[in-house]
Coordinates of C-alpha atoms and ligand atoms in Angstrom, one line a residue:
M25 CA 5.8 14.0 25.4
S26 CA 6.6 13.4 21.8
R27 CA 8.7 10.4 21.2
P28 CA 9.6 10.4 17.4
D29 CA 11.7 7.4 18.1
T30 CA 8.7 5.2 18.7
R31 CA 9.3 1.9 16.8
V32 CA 6.4 0.4 14.9
A33 CA 6.2 -3.0 13.4
V34 CA 3.3 -3.3 10.8
L35 CA 1.8 -6.8 10.0
I36 CA 0.1 -7.2 6.7
S37 CA -1.3 -9.8 4.3
G38 CA -2.3 -8.1 1.1
E39 CA -2.6 -4.8 -0.7
G40 CA -1.1 -2.8 2.1
S41 CA -2.9 0.5 1.4
N42 CA -3.2 1.1 5.1
L43 CA 0.4 0.5 5.5
Q44 CA 1.0 3.1 2.7
A45 CA -1.1 5.5 4.7
L46 CA 1.2 4.9 7.6
I47 CA 4.4 5.4 5.5
D48 CA 3.0 8.6 4.1
A49 CA 2.1 9.9 7.5
A50 CA 5.7 9.0 8.7
R51 CA 7.2 10.8 5.8
T52 CA 5.5 14.0 6.5
G53 CA 6.3 13.8 10.2
Q54 CA 2.5 13.3 11.1
L55 CA 3.1 9.9 12.6
G56 CA 5.8 10.8 15.1
A57 CA 7.1 7.3 14.8
R58 CA 9.4 5.1 12.7
I59 CA 8.1 1.9 10.9
V60 CA 11.1 -0.4 11.5
T61 CA 9.7 -3.4 9.9
V62 CA 6.8 -4.8 7.8
V63 CA 6.0 -8.5 8.0
S64 CA 3.6 -10.4 5.8
N65 CA 2.3 -13.9 6.1
R66 CA 1.8 -13.9 2.4
G67 CA 4.9 -13.6 0.2
A68 CA 3.0 -12.1 -2.7
A69 CA 1.6 -9.2 -0.7
R70 CA 1.9 -6.0 -2.5
G71 CA 2.4 -4.3 0.8
L72 CA 5.9 -5.8 0.9
E73 CA 6.7 -3.9 -2.3
R74 CA 5.4 -0.8 -0.7
A75 CA 7.6 -1.2 2.2
R76 CA 10.7 -1.8 0.1
A77 CA 9.9 1.1 -2.1
A78 CA 10.0 3.2 1.2
G79 CA 13.3 1.8 2.3
I80 CA 11.6 -0.3 5.1
E81 CA 12.6 -3.8 5.9
A82 CA 10.1 -6.2 4.3
L83 CA 9.8 -9.7 5.6
H84 CA 7.8 -12.7 4.6
L85 CA 6.9 -15.2 7.3
G86 CA 4.7 -17.8 5.9
A87 CA 2.9 -20.6 7.8
V88 CA 4.2 -24.0 7.1
R89 CA 1.5 -26.5 6.1
G90 CA 0.0 -28.0 9.2
Q91 CA 1.9 -25.8 11.5
E92 CA 0.2 -25.2 14.9
R93 CA -0.9 -21.6 15.5
A94 CA 1.1 -21.3 18.6
D95 CA 4.3 -22.4 16.6
Y96 CA 3.6 -19.6 14.0
D97 CA 3.0 -17.0 16.7
A98 CA 6.3 -18.0 18.4
A99 CA 8.2 -17.6 15.2
L100 CA 6.6 -14.3 14.6
A101 CA 7.3 -13.2 18.2
A102 CA 11.0 -14.3 17.7
L103 CA 11.2 -12.4 14.4
L104 CA 9.9 -9.1 16.1
A105 CA 11.6 -9.3 19.4
P106 CA 15.1 -8.1 18.2
R107 CA 13.5 -5.3 16.3
E108 CA 12.2 -4.0 19.6
P109 CA 8.8 -2.6 18.5
D110 CA 7.0 -0.3 20.9
L111 CA 3.8 -0.9 18.9
V112 CA 2.7 -3.6 16.7
V113 CA 0.0 -2.6 14.1
L114 CA -2.2 -5.1 12.4
A115 CA -3.0 -3.4 9.1
G116 CA -5.0 -6.1 7.2
F117 CA -3.1 -9.0 8.8
M118 CA -5.4 -12.0 8.1
R119 CA -4.3 -14.3 10.8
I120 CA -5.5 -14.8 14.2
L121 CA -2.9 -14.3 16.8
G122 CA -3.2 -16.6 19.9
P123 CA -3.1 -15.5 23.6
R124 CA 0.6 -15.9 24.2
F125 CA 1.5 -13.4 21.3
V126 CA -1.3 -11.1 22.4
E127 CA 0.0 -11.1 26.0
I128 CA 3.5 -10.0 24.8
Y129 CA 2.1 -7.0 23.2
R130 CA -0.8 -6.2 25.5
G131 CA -1.5 -2.5 25.4
R132 CA 1.0 -2.1 22.5
M133 CA -0.8 -3.8 19.6
L134 CA -3.5 -2.1 17.5
N135 CA -5.8 -3.8 14.9
L136 CA -7.8 -2.3 12.2
H137 CA -11.2 -3.7 11.5
P138 CA -13.6 -2.9 8.6
S139 CA -16.7 -2.4 10.7
L140 CA -18.3 -0.4 13.6
L141 CA -17.2 -2.8 16.3
P142 CA -18.8 -4.5 18.3
N143 CA -20.9 -4.9 15.1
Y144 CA -19.6 -7.6 12.7
P145 CA -16.4 -9.1 14.0
G146 CA -14.8 -11.5 11.6
L147 CA -14.9 -11.6 7.9
D148 CA -17.3 -10.3 5.1
T149 CA -18.4 -7.2 7.0
H150 CA -19.5 -5.1 4.0
R151 CA -21.9 -7.9 2.8
R152 CA -23.3 -8.5 6.3
V153 CA -24.0 -4.7 6.7
L154 CA -25.9 -4.7 3.4
E155 CA -27.9 -7.8 4.3
A156 CA -28.8 -6.3 7.6
A157 CA -29.8 -3.0 5.8
D158 CA -27.9 -1.0 8.4
E159 CA -27.8 2.7 8.1
W160 CA -24.2 3.1 9.2
H161 CA -21.0 1.3 8.5
G162 CA -17.3 2.2 9.0
A163 CA -14.0 1.0 10.5
T164 CA -12.6 0.7 13.9
V165 CA -9.0 0.8 15.4
H166 CA -8.9 -1.1 18.7
F167 CA -6.4 -2.5 21.0
V168 CA -5.9 -6.2 20.6
T169 CA -7.0 -8.5 23.3
D170 CA -7.8 -12.3 23.4
E171 CA -11.2 -11.8 22.0
L172 CA -11.3 -11.7 18.2
D173 CA -12.0 -8.0 17.0
G174 CA -13.2 -7.6 20.6
G175 CA -10.5 -5.3 22.3
P176 CA -11.3 -1.7 23.5
A177 CA -12.0 0.6 20.7
V178 CA -10.0 3.8 20.2
I179 CA -11.3 5.5 17.0
Q180 CA -14.0 4.8 14.5
Y181 CA -14.8 6.1 11.0
R182 CA -18.5 6.3 10.4
L183 CA -20.3 6.5 7.1
P184 CA -23.9 6.4 6.1
V185 CA -24.8 3.5 3.9
S186 CA -26.5 4.7 0.7
G187 CA -29.2 2.8 -1.3
G188 CA -26.8 2.4 -4.2
D189 CA -24.0 0.9 -2.1
T190 CA -22.6 -2.6 -3.0
A191 CA -20.0 -4.5 -1.0
D192 CA -17.4 -3.2 -3.4
S193 CA -18.5 0.5 -3.1
L194 CA -18.6 0.0 0.8
A195 CA -15.2 -1.6 0.8
Q196 CA -13.8 1.5 -1.1
R197 CA -15.5 4.0 1.2
V198 CA -14.4 2.3 4.3
H199 CA -10.8 2.0 3.0
R200 CA -10.7 5.8 2.6
G201 CA -11.8 6.1 6.3
E202 CA -9.3 3.5 7.5
H203 CA -6.5 5.7 5.9
L204 CA -7.6 8.5 8.2
I205 CA -8.1 6.7 11.5
L206 CA -5.1 4.3 11.5
P207 CA -2.3 6.9 11.2
R208 CA -4.2 9.1 13.7
A209 CA -4.3 6.3 16.4
V210 CA -0.7 5.4 15.8
S211 CA 0.3 9.1 16.1
W212 CA -1.6 9.4 19.4
F213 CA 0.3 6.2 20.7
A214 CA 3.6 7.6 19.6
A215 CA 3.0 10.9 21.3
G216 CA 2.2 9.1 24.5
R217 CA -1.4 10.4 24.3
L218 CA -3.0 6.9 24.0
R219 CA -2.6 3.9 26.2
L220 CA -4.5 0.9 27.5
A221 CA -5.2 0.9 31.3
G222 CA -6.9 -2.2 32.5
G223 CA -9.7 -2.6 30.1
S224 CA -10.0 1.1 29.4
V225 CA -8.6 3.1 26.5
M226 CA -6.9 6.3 27.9
L227 CA -6.6 9.2 25.6
D228 CA -4.9 12.5 27.0
G229 CA -5.2 11.0 30.5
R230 CA -9.0 10.4 30.4
A231 CA -10.8 7.0 30.0
L232 CA -12.8 7.0 26.7
D233 CA -16.4 5.9 27.4
A234 CA -16.9 5.6 23.6
P235 CA -14.3 5.6 20.7
V236 CA -13.4 8.8 19.1
S237 CA -15.6 9.1 16.1
V238 CA -14.6 10.4 12.7
D239 CA -17.0 11.3 9.9
E240 CA -16.6 11.4 6.2
E241 CA -15.2 15.0 6.3
G242 CA -12.5 13.8 8.7
A243 CA -14.0 15.8 11.6
L244 CA -13.5 14.4 15.1
K245 CA -16.4 14.0 17.4
Ligands
GRF24 C1 -8.7 -3.4 5.4 O1 -10.0 -3.1 5.0 C2 -8.7 -3.9 6.9 O2 -9.7 -3.3 7.6 C3 -9.0 -5.4 6.6 O3 -8.2 -5.7 5.5 C4 -8.1 -4.5 4.7 C5 -6.6 -4.3 4.3 O4 -6.5 -3.4 3.3 N1 -8.8 -6.1 7.8 P1 -5.0 -3.0 2.9 O5 -4.3 -4.3 2.7 O6 -4.5 -2.1 4.0 O7 -5.2 -2.3 1.7

Protein backbone atom coordinates (compact mmCIF):
# COMPACT_ATOMS: atom_id res chain seq x y z
CA MET A 1 0.00 0.00 0.00
CA SER A 2 1.38 3.41 -0.90
CA ARG A 3 1.92 5.80 2.00
CA PRO A 4 2.70 9.22 0.54
CA ASP A 5 2.83 10.50 4.10
CA THR A 6 6.03 8.59 4.84
CA ARG A 7 8.26 11.01 6.71
CA VAL A 8 11.93 11.00 5.79
CA ALA A 9 14.83 12.65 7.64
CA VAL A 10 17.99 13.03 5.58
CA LEU A 11 21.40 13.37 7.23
CA ILE A 12 24.22 14.94 5.23
CA SER A 13 27.68 16.40 5.62
CA GLY A 14 28.50 18.09 2.35
CA GLU A 15 27.48 18.71 -1.22
CA GLY A 16 24.11 17.05 -0.93
CA SER A 17 23.75 15.93 -4.53
CA ASN A 18 22.08 12.76 -3.30
CA LEU A 19 19.76 14.84 -1.15
CA GLN A 20 18.97 16.78 -4.33
CA ALA A 21 18.10 13.54 -6.11
CA LEU A 22 15.67 12.76 -3.27
CA ILE A 23 14.19 16.28 -3.38
CA ASP A 24 13.71 16.02 -7.16
CA ALA A 25 12.09 12.59 -6.86
CA ALA A 26 9.78 13.87 -4.12
CA ARG A 27 8.80 16.82 -6.29
CA THR A 28 7.80 14.64 -9.22
CA GLY A 29 5.91 12.24 -6.96
CA GLN A 30 8.35 9.39 -7.60
CA LEU A 31 9.51 9.17 -4.00
CA GLY A 32 6.07 8.72 -2.49
CA ALA A 33 7.47 10.28 0.68
CA ARG A 34 8.00 13.66 2.28
CA ILE A 35 11.41 14.93 3.38
CA VAL A 36 10.56 16.52 6.71
CA THR A 37 14.02 17.60 7.80
CA VAL A 38 17.64 17.71 6.69
CA VAL A 39 20.38 17.65 9.32
CA SER A 40 24.06 18.26 8.69
CA ASN A 41 26.95 17.87 11.09
CA ARG A 42 28.73 20.57 9.08
CA GLY A 43 27.31 24.09 9.02
CA ALA A 44 28.85 24.90 5.64
CA ALA A 45 27.32 21.91 3.89
CA ARG A 46 25.90 22.97 0.55
CA GLY A 47 23.16 20.41 1.06
CA LEU A 48 21.63 22.67 3.73
CA GLU A 49 21.17 25.36 1.07
CA ARG A 50 19.60 22.82 -1.26
CA ALA A 51 17.12 21.88 1.46
CA ARG A 52 16.24 25.50 2.21
CA ALA A 53 15.80 26.24 -1.47
CA ALA A 54 13.28 23.41 -1.59
CA GLY A 55 11.43 24.76 1.45
CA ILE A 56 12.61 21.94 3.70
CA GLU A 57 13.77 22.47 7.26
CA ALA A 58 17.59 22.52 7.30
CA LEU A 59 19.40 22.09 10.60
CA HIS A 60 23.04 22.14 11.61
CA LEU A 61 24.04 19.92 14.51
CA GLY A 62 27.79 20.20 14.97
CA ALA A 63 29.82 18.12 17.35
CA VAL A 64 31.33 20.05 20.22
CA ARG A 65 35.10 19.61 20.51
CA GLY A 66 35.86 16.62 22.72
CA GLN A 67 32.25 15.49 22.75
CA GLU A 68 31.69 11.75 23.25
CA ARG A 69 30.13 10.00 20.27
CA ALA A 70 27.23 8.80 22.41
CA ASP A 71 26.45 12.38 23.46
CA TYR A 72 26.35 13.59 19.87
CA ASP A 73 24.13 10.66 18.95
CA ALA A 74 21.79 11.44 21.85
CA ALA A 75 21.52 15.06 20.72
CA LEU A 76 20.76 13.90 17.18
CA ALA A 77 18.14 11.45 18.43
CA ALA A 78 16.54 14.21 20.50
CA LEU A 79 16.47 16.49 17.45
CA LEU A 80 14.86 13.87 15.25
CA ALA A 81 12.35 12.37 17.67
CA PRO A 82 9.75 15.17 17.59
CA ARG A 83 9.95 15.18 13.79
CA GLU A 84 8.78 11.56 13.84
CA PRO A 85 10.67 10.22 10.84
CA ASP A 86 9.54 6.86 9.50
CA LEU A 87 12.89 6.58 7.73
CA VAL A 88 16.32 8.10 8.28
CA VAL A 89 18.52 8.33 5.18
CA LEU A 90 22.27 8.79 5.51
CA ALA A 91 23.16 10.55 2.27
CA GLY A 92 26.85 11.35 2.56
CA PHE A 93 26.70 11.71 6.35
CA MET A 94 30.34 11.43 7.40
CA ARG A 95 29.90 10.48 11.04
CA ILE A 96 29.68 7.02 12.51
CA LEU A 97 26.52 6.51 14.53
CA GLY A 98 26.79 4.37 17.65
CA PRO A 99 24.75 1.31 18.62
CA ARG A 100 22.13 3.18 20.65
CA PHE A 101 21.20 5.43 17.78
CA VAL A 102 21.28 2.54 15.34
CA GLU A 103 18.92 0.59 17.61
CA ILE A 104 16.34 3.39 17.63
CA TYR A 105 16.11 3.30 13.85
CA ARG A 106 16.76 -0.40 13.26
CA GLY A 107 15.02 -1.35 10.03
CA ARG A 108 14.25 2.32 9.39
CA MET A 109 17.65 3.67 8.43
CA LEU A 110 19.35 3.44 5.05
CA ASN A 111 22.93 4.37 4.19
CA LEU A 112 24.50 5.10 0.84
CA HIS A 113 28.05 3.88 0.36
CA PRO A 114 30.32 4.43 -2.67
CA SER A 115 31.43 0.84 -3.27
CA LEU A 116 30.07 -2.58 -4.05
CA LEU A 117 29.72 -3.69 -0.45
CA PRO A 118 30.94 -5.88 1.18
CA ASN A 119 33.98 -4.65 -0.77
CA TYR A 120 35.61 -1.51 0.59
CA PRO A 121 33.73 -0.37 3.66
CA GLY A 122 35.12 2.89 5.04
CA LEU A 123 36.79 5.76 3.22
CA ASP A 124 38.69 6.32 -0.01
CA THR A 125 36.86 3.66 -1.96
CA HIS A 126 37.65 4.93 -5.47
CA ARG A 127 41.40 4.96 -4.89
CA ARG A 128 41.28 1.51 -3.31
CA VAL A 129 39.35 0.09 -6.27
CA LEU A 130 41.98 1.47 -8.67
CA GLU A 131 44.86 0.15 -6.58
CA ALA A 132 43.30 -3.30 -6.56
CA ALA A 133 42.74 -3.08 -10.35
CA ASP A 134 39.13 -4.19 -9.86
CA GLU A 135 37.00 -4.61 -12.95
CA TRP A 136 33.82 -3.43 -11.26
CA HIS A 137 32.92 -0.62 -8.91
CA GLY A 138 29.73 1.06 -7.84
CA ALA A 139 27.54 2.09 -4.96
CA THR A 140 25.30 0.36 -2.44
CA VAL A 141 22.23 1.31 -0.43
CA HIS A 142 21.96 -0.80 2.69
CA PHE A 143 20.10 -0.96 5.97
CA VAL A 144 22.23 0.35 8.81
CA THR A 145 23.31 -2.05 11.53
CA ASP A 146 26.04 -1.90 14.16
CA GLU A 147 28.67 -3.00 11.67
CA LEU A 148 30.16 -0.03 9.78
CA ASP A 149 28.93 -0.17 6.16
CA GLY A 150 28.00 -3.77 6.93
CA GLY A 151 24.21 -3.94 7.08
CA PRO A 152 22.13 -5.93 4.59
CA ALA A 153 22.33 -4.49 1.08
CA VAL A 154 19.17 -3.44 -0.78
CA ILE A 155 20.34 -2.18 -4.16
CA GLN A 156 23.65 -1.73 -5.96
CA TYR A 157 24.73 0.30 -8.95
CA ARG A 158 27.47 -1.47 -10.91
CA LEU A 159 29.85 0.06 -13.40
CA PRO A 160 32.83 -1.38 -15.25
CA VAL A 161 36.09 0.35 -14.37
CA SER A 162 37.82 1.54 -17.52
CA GLY A 163 41.56 1.83 -18.15
CA GLY A 164 41.41 5.63 -18.19
CA ASP A 165 39.51 5.99 -14.93
CA THR A 166 40.95 8.09 -12.11
CA ALA A 167 39.65 8.41 -8.57
CA ASP A 168 37.88 11.61 -9.70
CA SER A 169 36.26 10.07 -12.76
CA LEU A 170 35.11 7.09 -10.69
CA ALA A 171 33.68 9.43 -8.06
CA GLN A 172 31.65 11.18 -10.76
CA ARG A 173 30.45 7.95 -12.35
CA VAL A 174 29.53 6.49 -8.96
CA HIS A 175 27.65 9.66 -8.04
CA ARG A 176 25.48 9.38 -11.15
CA GLY A 177 24.53 5.88 -10.08
CA GLU A 178 23.89 6.89 -6.49
CA HIS A 179 21.35 9.40 -7.76
CA LEU A 180 19.47 6.49 -9.35
CA ILE A 181 19.55 3.94 -6.56
CA LEU A 182 18.96 6.07 -3.47
CA PRO A 183 15.56 7.50 -4.50
CA ARG A 184 14.57 4.07 -5.73
CA ALA A 185 15.29 2.41 -2.37
CA VAL A 186 13.50 5.18 -0.49
CA SER A 187 10.46 4.90 -2.77
CA TRP A 188 10.30 1.14 -2.13
CA PHE A 189 10.41 1.74 1.60
CA ALA A 190 7.74 4.44 1.38
CA ALA A 191 5.51 2.16 -0.65
CA GLY A 192 5.80 -0.53 2.02
CA ARG A 193 7.63 -2.81 -0.42
CA LEU A 194 10.97 -2.83 1.42
CA ARG A 195 11.70 -3.89 4.96
CA LEU A 196 14.26 -5.56 7.15
CA ALA A 197 13.19 -8.82 8.77
CA GLY A 198 15.79 -10.23 11.12
CA GLY A 199 18.94 -9.92 9.05
CA SER A 200 17.19 -10.21 5.70
CA VAL A 201 16.07 -7.60 3.24
CA MET A 202 12.50 -8.24 2.18
CA LEU A 203 11.34 -6.74 -1.12
CA ASP A 204 7.75 -7.33 -2.18
CA GLY A 205 7.41 -10.00 0.48
CA ARG A 206 10.44 -12.03 -0.61
CA ALA A 207 13.85 -12.22 1.04
CA LEU A 208 16.61 -11.01 -1.29
CA ASP A 209 19.54 -13.39 -1.56
CA ALA A 210 21.51 -10.62 -3.28
CA PRO A 211 20.91 -6.89 -3.62
CA VAL A 212 18.95 -5.64 -6.61
CA SER A 213 21.51 -4.65 -9.24
CA VAL A 214 21.32 -1.62 -11.51
CA ASP A 215 23.62 -1.09 -14.49
CA GLU A 216 24.75 2.09 -16.22
CA GLU A 217 21.60 2.18 -18.36
CA GLY A 218 19.54 2.14 -15.18
CA ALA A 219 18.15 -1.34 -15.91
CA LEU A 220 17.22 -3.47 -12.93
CA LYS A 221 18.65 -6.99 -12.71
C1 LIG B 1 28.49 9.98 -1.83
O1 LIG B 1 29.42 9.52 -2.76
C2 LIG B 1 28.25 8.97 -0.76
O2 LIG B 1 28.30 7.66 -1.22
C3 LIG B 1 29.41 9.24 0.15
O3 LIG B 1 29.48 10.63 0.19
C4 LIG B 1 29.06 11.15 -1.05
C5 LIG B 1 28.04 12.21 -0.80
O4 LIG B 1 27.80 12.99 -1.93
N1 LIG B 1 29.24 8.60 1.41
P1 LIG B 1 26.69 14.13 -1.89
O5 LIG B 1 26.95 14.99 -0.68
O6 LIG B 1 25.35 13.47 -1.83
O7 LIG B 1 26.88 14.89 -3.16
